[in-house]
Coordinates of C-alpha atoms (C1' of nucleotides) and ligand atoms in Angstrom, one line a residue:
Chain A
M1 CA -99.5 -1.9 30.9
K2 CA -99.8 -4.3 33.7
Q3 CA -96.9 -4.0 36.2
T4 CA -95.2 -7.2 36.9
K5 CA -94.6 -7.8 40.8
S6 CA -91.1 -8.2 42.0
I7 CA -89.1 -8.2 45.2
A8 CA -88.1 -4.6 44.6
T9 CA -91.7 -3.6 43.6
D10 CA -92.7 -4.7 47.0
K11 CA -90.0 -2.8 48.8
K12 CA -91.4 -0.2 51.2
L13 CA -92.5 3.0 49.5
N14 CA -90.7 5.1 52.1
A15 CA -87.5 3.2 52.8
P16 CA -84.9 5.5 54.2
L17 CA -81.8 6.1 52.1
P18 CA -79.4 3.3 53.2
V19 CA -76.4 4.3 55.1
V20 CA -73.5 3.5 52.9
S21 CA -69.8 4.3 53.6
G22 CA -68.7 7.2 51.5
L23 CA -72.3 8.6 50.9
R24 CA -73.1 11.5 53.3
L25 CA -76.7 11.5 54.3
T26 CA -78.3 14.9 53.2
K27 CA -82.0 15.8 52.9
Q28 CA -81.6 16.4 49.2
R29 CA -80.3 12.8 48.6
Q30 CA -83.0 11.3 50.9
E31 CA -85.7 13.1 49.1
V32 CA -84.4 12.3 45.7
Y33 CA -84.3 8.6 46.7
Q34 CA -87.8 8.7 48.3
T35 CA -89.1 10.3 45.1
L36 CA -87.8 7.4 43.0
L37 CA -89.3 4.9 45.3
E38 CA -92.7 6.6 45.5
K39 CA -93.5 6.5 41.8
R40 CA -91.5 3.9 39.9
D41 CA -92.1 5.3 36.5
H42 CA -88.5 5.9 35.5
P43 CA -88.5 9.6 35.7
T44 CA -85.8 11.8 34.1
A45 CA -83.7 14.2 36.2
G46 CA -85.9 17.0 35.1
E47 CA -89.0 15.1 36.2
V48 CA -87.3 14.3 39.6
F49 CA -86.5 17.9 40.1
K50 CA -90.2 18.9 39.6
R51 CA -91.2 16.3 42.2
V52 CA -88.6 16.9 44.7
R53 CA -89.2 20.6 44.6
K54 CA -92.7 20.1 46.3
K55 CA -90.8 18.9 49.4
L56 CA -87.6 21.0 49.0
P57 CA -88.6 24.1 47.1
T58 CA -85.0 25.4 47.1
I59 CA -83.2 22.4 45.7
S60 CA -81.5 23.0 42.4
L61 CA -81.4 21.0 39.3
A62 CA -77.6 20.6 39.6
T63 CA -78.1 19.1 43.0
V64 CA -80.7 16.5 41.6
Y65 CA -78.1 15.6 39.0
N66 CA -75.5 15.3 41.8
C67 CA -77.7 13.2 44.0
L68 CA -78.8 10.8 41.1
E69 CA -75.1 10.4 40.2
A70 CA -74.2 9.6 43.8
L71 CA -77.0 7.1 44.0
V72 CA -76.1 5.5 40.8
D73 CA -72.5 5.3 41.7
H74 CA -73.3 3.6 45.0
R75 CA -75.6 1.1 43.1
L76 CA -78.7 2.2 44.9
V77 CA -80.4 3.4 41.7
R78 CA -80.0 2.4 38.1
Q79 CA -79.6 4.7 35.2
V80 CA -81.7 3.8 32.2
N81 CA -81.0 5.2 28.7
F82 CA -83.0 4.9 25.6
E83 CA -81.4 6.1 22.6
R84 CA -80.1 9.5 23.2
K85 CA -83.1 10.7 25.2
S86 CA -82.7 12.0 28.7
S87 CA -81.5 9.5 31.2
R88 CA -84.2 7.8 33.4
F89 CA -83.8 6.5 36.9
C90 CA -84.9 3.3 38.4
P91 CA -84.7 2.1 42.1
N92 CA -85.4 -1.5 41.2
L93 CA -82.1 -3.3 42.0
V94 CA -83.3 -6.8 40.9
E95 CA -81.7 -7.7 37.6
H96 CA -84.2 -6.6 35.0
G97 CA -84.4 -4.9 31.5
H98 CA -86.7 -2.1 30.3
F99 CA -89.4 -1.9 27.7
Q100 CA -90.6 1.4 26.3
D101 CA -94.0 1.8 24.8
T102 CA -93.3 3.7 21.6
S103 CA -96.8 5.2 21.6
T104 CA -96.8 6.7 25.1
G105 CA -93.0 6.8 25.9
K106 CA -93.6 5.0 29.2
V107 CA -90.9 2.7 30.4
Y108 CA -91.6 -0.6 32.2
D109 CA -89.5 -3.1 34.0
I110 CA -89.2 -6.5 32.4
T111 CA -87.7 -9.4 34.3
I112 CA -85.5 -12.1 33.1
K113 CA -86.8 -15.6 33.2
D114 CA -85.8 -17.4 36.4
G115 CA -82.4 -19.2 36.2
V116 CA -81.6 -17.7 32.8
D117 CA -78.1 -16.6 32.2
L118 CA -76.7 -14.2 29.8
A119 CA -74.3 -16.9 28.4
D120 CA -77.4 -19.1 27.7
F121 CA -78.5 -17.0 24.8
I122 CA -75.5 -14.9 23.8
N123 CA -72.3 -16.1 22.2
L124 CA -69.8 -14.5 24.6
P125 CA -66.2 -14.4 23.3
E126 CA -63.4 -16.1 25.3
G127 CA -62.2 -14.3 28.2
V128 CA -64.9 -11.6 28.6
C129 CA -66.2 -10.8 32.0
V130 CA -69.5 -9.0 31.7
Q131 CA -69.9 -6.3 34.4
E132 CA -73.0 -4.5 33.2
A133 CA -75.7 -5.8 31.0
E134 CA -78.4 -3.5 29.5
I135 CA -81.5 -4.9 27.8
N136 CA -83.8 -2.3 26.3
L137 CA -86.7 -3.0 24.2
R138 CA -89.1 -0.8 22.4
G139 CA -92.5 -1.6 20.8
A140 CA -96.2 -1.4 20.9
V141 CA -98.7 -2.6 23.4
A142 CA -102.0 -4.1 22.2
D143 CA -105.1 -1.9 22.6
S144 CA -103.1 0.4 25.1
Chain B
M1 CA -60.6 -9.3 21.2
K2 CA -61.1 -12.0 18.5
Q3 CA -63.8 -11.0 16.0
T4 CA -66.6 -13.5 15.6
K5 CA -67.4 -14.2 12.0
S6 CA -71.0 -13.6 10.7
I7 CA -72.8 -13.3 7.4
A8 CA -72.6 -9.5 7.6
T9 CA -68.9 -9.5 8.5
D10 CA -68.3 -11.5 5.3
K11 CA -70.1 -8.9 3.3
K12 CA -68.0 -7.3 0.5
L13 CA -65.9 -4.5 2.0
N14 CA -67.0 -2.2 -0.8
A15 CA -70.5 -2.9 -1.5
P16 CA -72.3 0.0 -3.1
L17 CA -74.9 1.8 -1.2
P18 CA -78.1 -0.2 -2.0
V19 CA -80.7 1.7 -4.1
V20 CA -83.6 2.2 -1.7
S21 CA -86.8 4.0 -2.7
G22 CA -86.8 7.4 -1.0
L23 CA -83.1 7.4 -0.5
R24 CA -81.4 9.7 -3.1
L25 CA -78.0 8.4 -4.1
T26 CA -75.3 11.0 -3.4
K27 CA -71.5 10.7 -3.2
Q28 CA -71.6 11.8 0.5
R29 CA -74.0 9.0 1.4
Q30 CA -72.0 6.4 -0.6
E31 CA -68.8 7.4 1.0
V32 CA -70.3 7.5 4.6
Y33 CA -71.6 3.9 4.0
Q34 CA -68.4 2.7 2.4
T35 CA -66.5 4.0 5.4
L36 CA -68.7 2.1 7.8
L37 CA -68.1 -1.1 5.8
E38 CA -64.5 -0.7 5.5
K39 CA -63.6 -0.6 9.2
R40 CA -66.3 -2.1 11.3
D41 CA -65.2 -0.6 14.5
H42 CA -68.4 1.3 15.4
P43 CA -67.1 4.7 14.8
T44 CA -68.8 7.8 16.1
A45 CA -70.1 10.5 13.7
G46 CA -67.1 12.5 14.5
E47 CA -64.8 9.5 13.6
V48 CA -66.7 8.9 10.4
F49 CA -66.4 12.6 9.5
K50 CA -62.5 12.4 9.9
R51 CA -62.4 9.2 7.7
V52 CA -64.7 10.5 5.0
R53 CA -62.9 13.7 4.7
K54 CA -59.9 11.9 3.2
K55 CA -62.0 11.1 0.2
L56 CA -64.4 14.1 0.2
P57 CA -62.4 16.9 1.8
T58 CA -65.3 19.4 1.5
I59 CA -67.9 17.2 3.3
S60 CA -69.3 18.9 6.4
L61 CA -70.0 17.3 9.8
A62 CA -73.7 18.2 9.5
T63 CA -73.8 16.1 6.3
V64 CA -72.2 13.2 8.0
Y65 CA -74.9 13.4 10.6
N66 CA -77.6 13.7 7.8
C67 CA -76.2 10.7 6.0
L68 CA -76.0 8.6 9.0
E69 CA -79.6 9.4 10.0
A70 CA -80.8 8.6 6.6
L71 CA -78.9 5.3 6.6
V72 CA -80.2 4.4 10.0
D73 CA -83.9 5.4 9.0
H74 CA -83.7 3.2 6.0
R75 CA -82.3 0.4 8.2
L76 CA -79.0 0.1 6.3
V77 CA -77.1 0.9 9.4
R78 CA -77.7 0.5 13.1
Q79 CA -77.2 3.2 15.7
V80 CA -75.4 2.0 18.8
N81 CA -75.6 3.9 22.2
F82 CA -73.6 3.1 25.3
E83 CA -74.8 5.3 28.2
R84 CA -74.8 8.9 27.1
K85 CA -71.6 8.7 25.0
S86 CA -71.6 9.7 21.3
S87 CA -73.6 7.4 19.2
R88 CA -71.7 4.7 17.2
F89 CA -72.7 3.3 13.8
C90 CA -72.7 -0.4 12.8
P91 CA -73.4 -1.7 9.2
N92 CA -74.0 -5.3 10.5
L93 CA -77.6 -6.1 9.8
V94 CA -77.7 -9.4 11.3
E95 CA -79.5 -9.3 14.6
H96 CA -76.8 -8.9 17.3
G97 CA -75.9 -7.1 20.5
H98 CA -72.7 -5.1 21.4
F99 CA -70.0 -5.5 24.1
Q100 CA -67.8 -2.7 25.1
D101 CA -64.4 -3.3 26.6
T102 CA -64.3 -1.0 29.6
S103 CA -60.5 -0.6 29.4
T104 CA -60.2 0.2 25.7
G105 CA -63.6 1.6 25.0
K106 CA -63.8 -0.5 21.9
V107 CA -67.1 -2.0 20.8
Y108 CA -67.5 -5.5 19.5
D109 CA -70.5 -7.3 18.0
I110 CA -71.9 -10.2 19.9
T111 CA -74.3 -12.7 18.3
I112 CA -77.4 -14.2 19.7
K113 CA -77.3 -18.0 19.9
D114 CA -78.9 -19.7 17.0
G115 CA -82.6 -20.2 17.3
V116 CA -82.9 -18.3 20.5
D117 CA -85.8 -15.9 20.8
L118 CA -86.3 -13.0 23.0
A119 CA -89.3 -14.5 24.7
D120 CA -87.2 -17.4 25.6
F121 CA -85.3 -15.6 28.3
I122 CA -87.4 -12.5 29.1
N123 CA -90.9 -12.3 30.7
L124 CA -92.7 -10.3 28.1
P125 CA -96.0 -8.8 29.3
E126 CA -99.2 -9.8 27.5
G127 CA -99.8 -7.9 24.2
V128 CA -96.4 -6.3 23.8
C129 CA -94.9 -6.4 20.3
V130 CA -91.3 -5.8 20.5
Q131 CA -90.0 -3.7 17.6
E132 CA -86.4 -2.9 18.5
A133 CA -84.2 -4.9 20.9
E134 CA -81.0 -3.4 22.3
I135 CA -78.5 -5.6 24.1
N136 CA -75.5 -3.7 25.3
L137 CA -72.9 -5.3 27.5
R138 CA -69.8 -3.8 29.2
G139 CA -66.9 -5.5 30.8
A140 CA -63.4 -6.6 30.9
V141 CA -61.5 -8.8 28.5
A142 CA -58.8 -11.3 29.9
D143 CA -55.2 -10.3 29.4
S144 CA -56.4 -7.7 26.8
Chain C
dC1 C1' -68.5 22.5 69.7
dT2 C1' -65.2 23.0 66.1
dG3 C1' -62.7 22.1 62.2
dT4 C1' -62.5 19.6 58.0
dT5 C1' -64.5 18.6 53.8
dA6 C1' -68.1 17.0 51.2
dT7 C1' -72.3 18.9 49.3
dT8 C1' -75.3 22.3 47.7
dT9 C1' -76.3 26.2 45.0
dA10 C1' -76.6 29.5 41.0
dG11 C1' -74.8 30.3 37.1
dA12 C1' -71.8 29.5 33.2
dA13 C1' -69.8 26.2 30.1
dT14 C1' -69.7 21.9 27.4
dG15 C1' -70.4 18.9 23.6
dA16 C1' -73.1 16.1 20.9
dT17 C1' -76.7 16.7 18.0
dT18 C1' -80.3 19.4 15.4
dA19 C1' -82.2 23.3 12.9
dA20 C1' -82.4 27.3 9.5
dA21 C1' -81.6 29.0 5.2
dA22 C1' -79.2 29.7 1.2
dA23 C1' -76.6 27.0 -2.5
dT24 C1' -76.1 22.9 -4.9
dG25 C1' -77.2 18.7 -7.4
dA26 C1' -80.0 14.1 -8.2
dA27 C1' -83.5 12.1 -10.8
dG28 C1' -87.4 12.3 -13.9
dG29 C1' -89.8 14.1 -18.0
dC30 C1' -89.2 15.9 -22.4
Chain D
dG1 C1' -78.9 16.6 -23.3
dC2 C1' -81.7 20.2 -20.9
dC3 C1' -85.1 21.8 -17.6
dT4 C1' -87.7 21.7 -13.6
dT5 C1' -88.3 20.3 -9.1
dC6 C1' -87.3 19.1 -4.8
dA7 C1' -84.1 16.6 -1.7
dT8 C1' -79.6 17.2 -0.1
dT9 C1' -75.6 19.7 1.2
dT10 C1' -73.3 23.4 3.4
dT11 C1' -72.3 27.0 6.9
dT12 C1' -73.8 28.7 10.8
dA13 C1' -76.3 29.2 14.8
dA14 C1' -79.4 27.1 18.1
dT15 C1' -80.7 23.4 21.4
dC16 C1' -80.6 20.9 25.5
dA17 C1' -79.1 17.5 28.6
dT18 C1' -75.5 17.3 31.4
dT19 C1' -71.2 18.8 33.7
dC20 C1' -68.3 22.3 35.7
dT21 C1' -67.0 26.4 38.7
dA22 C1' -66.6 28.8 42.7
dA23 C1' -68.7 30.5 46.7
dA24 C1' -71.9 29.3 50.5
dT25 C1' -73.6 25.7 53.4
dA26 C1' -73.9 21.7 56.3
dA27 C1' -72.3 16.5 57.6
dC28 C1' -70.1 14.4 60.7
dA29 C1' -65.5 13.0 62.9
dG30 C1' -63.0 14.2 66.9
Ligands
MN1 MN1 -71.2 8.1 37.4
MN2 MN1 -84.0 9.0 12.9
ZN3 ZN1 -86.3 -0.4 36.0
ZN4 ZN1 -72.6 -3.9 15.6

DNA sequence: CTGTTATTTAGAATGATTAAAAATGAAGGC
DNA sequence: GCCTTCATTTTTAATCATTCTAAATAACAG
């Protein structure tokens, strides 16, 4: 499927892990973050583990989980869940949703139309303040 | 939070499990389905198990999972997932999304504005045919 | 450089869900 | 109603992604 361009897609492929208060800089975290930037295919923790091991052969799976959690908690990475499958991870910080091709399992970013707001198409009850919005689609792609 | 009325919300509280080809009618399935209709609070499988046991004290948890899976596969019930928490189950078949109150954990149905279509606010790539759409919000509710 | 603490690591534990296999029962034909 | 067949239920064990534990290591503030 054709990839849509976006600000985040144009981000440098080897941007260093931003210095954020409360997030100690370790080579494991840098490498996990780099790995997510280099191939934006929404890998699972296990897939990230396989990739990072090429650079850091002694890293453990638990550390990959720890790093991903730290990155997610600091909002440098988003966690994407389809049904009860393994979580996937996405470094695109622009507001977007996800589409999964049911025949390949691959996950793609989908962007929200410019200037569109949640409340424009959803009946939000009085007094609710939406903090996180998840839009996950699944379906087929023509020809493939 | 105030419940929004909908066609499905007005459905009889004790509608029998519809006869569907390929779905054999058992008292376990009927009771699981009834339980979902009676209290539309998006219970987990474990919660359904606790409720159904009052009527069918010998039912097993595996059977509750089996029944829920059968109902979901036959599109009589929807499965709702927030992050990696236990799946929840919803008998509302009208197209809708879900909102979770982060302070109580409770899940509410949210309806899509009338006449609004996915493609109206999402940039769908060429040739994709959306088969399932999941809209899950989390946030806070005023006063509570 | 040193001390303090967060992080990493290997391994064990967790918990929701699924699978296996034997027992049960729903539905269809007679 | 009775029989046959095959889906479903039940109990139990297995799976598997993720989290926890405790000891070893390494950021980084002073
Ligand atoms: Mn977290
Ligand atoms: Mn299913
Ligand atoms: Zn993404
Ligand atoms: Zn619902």
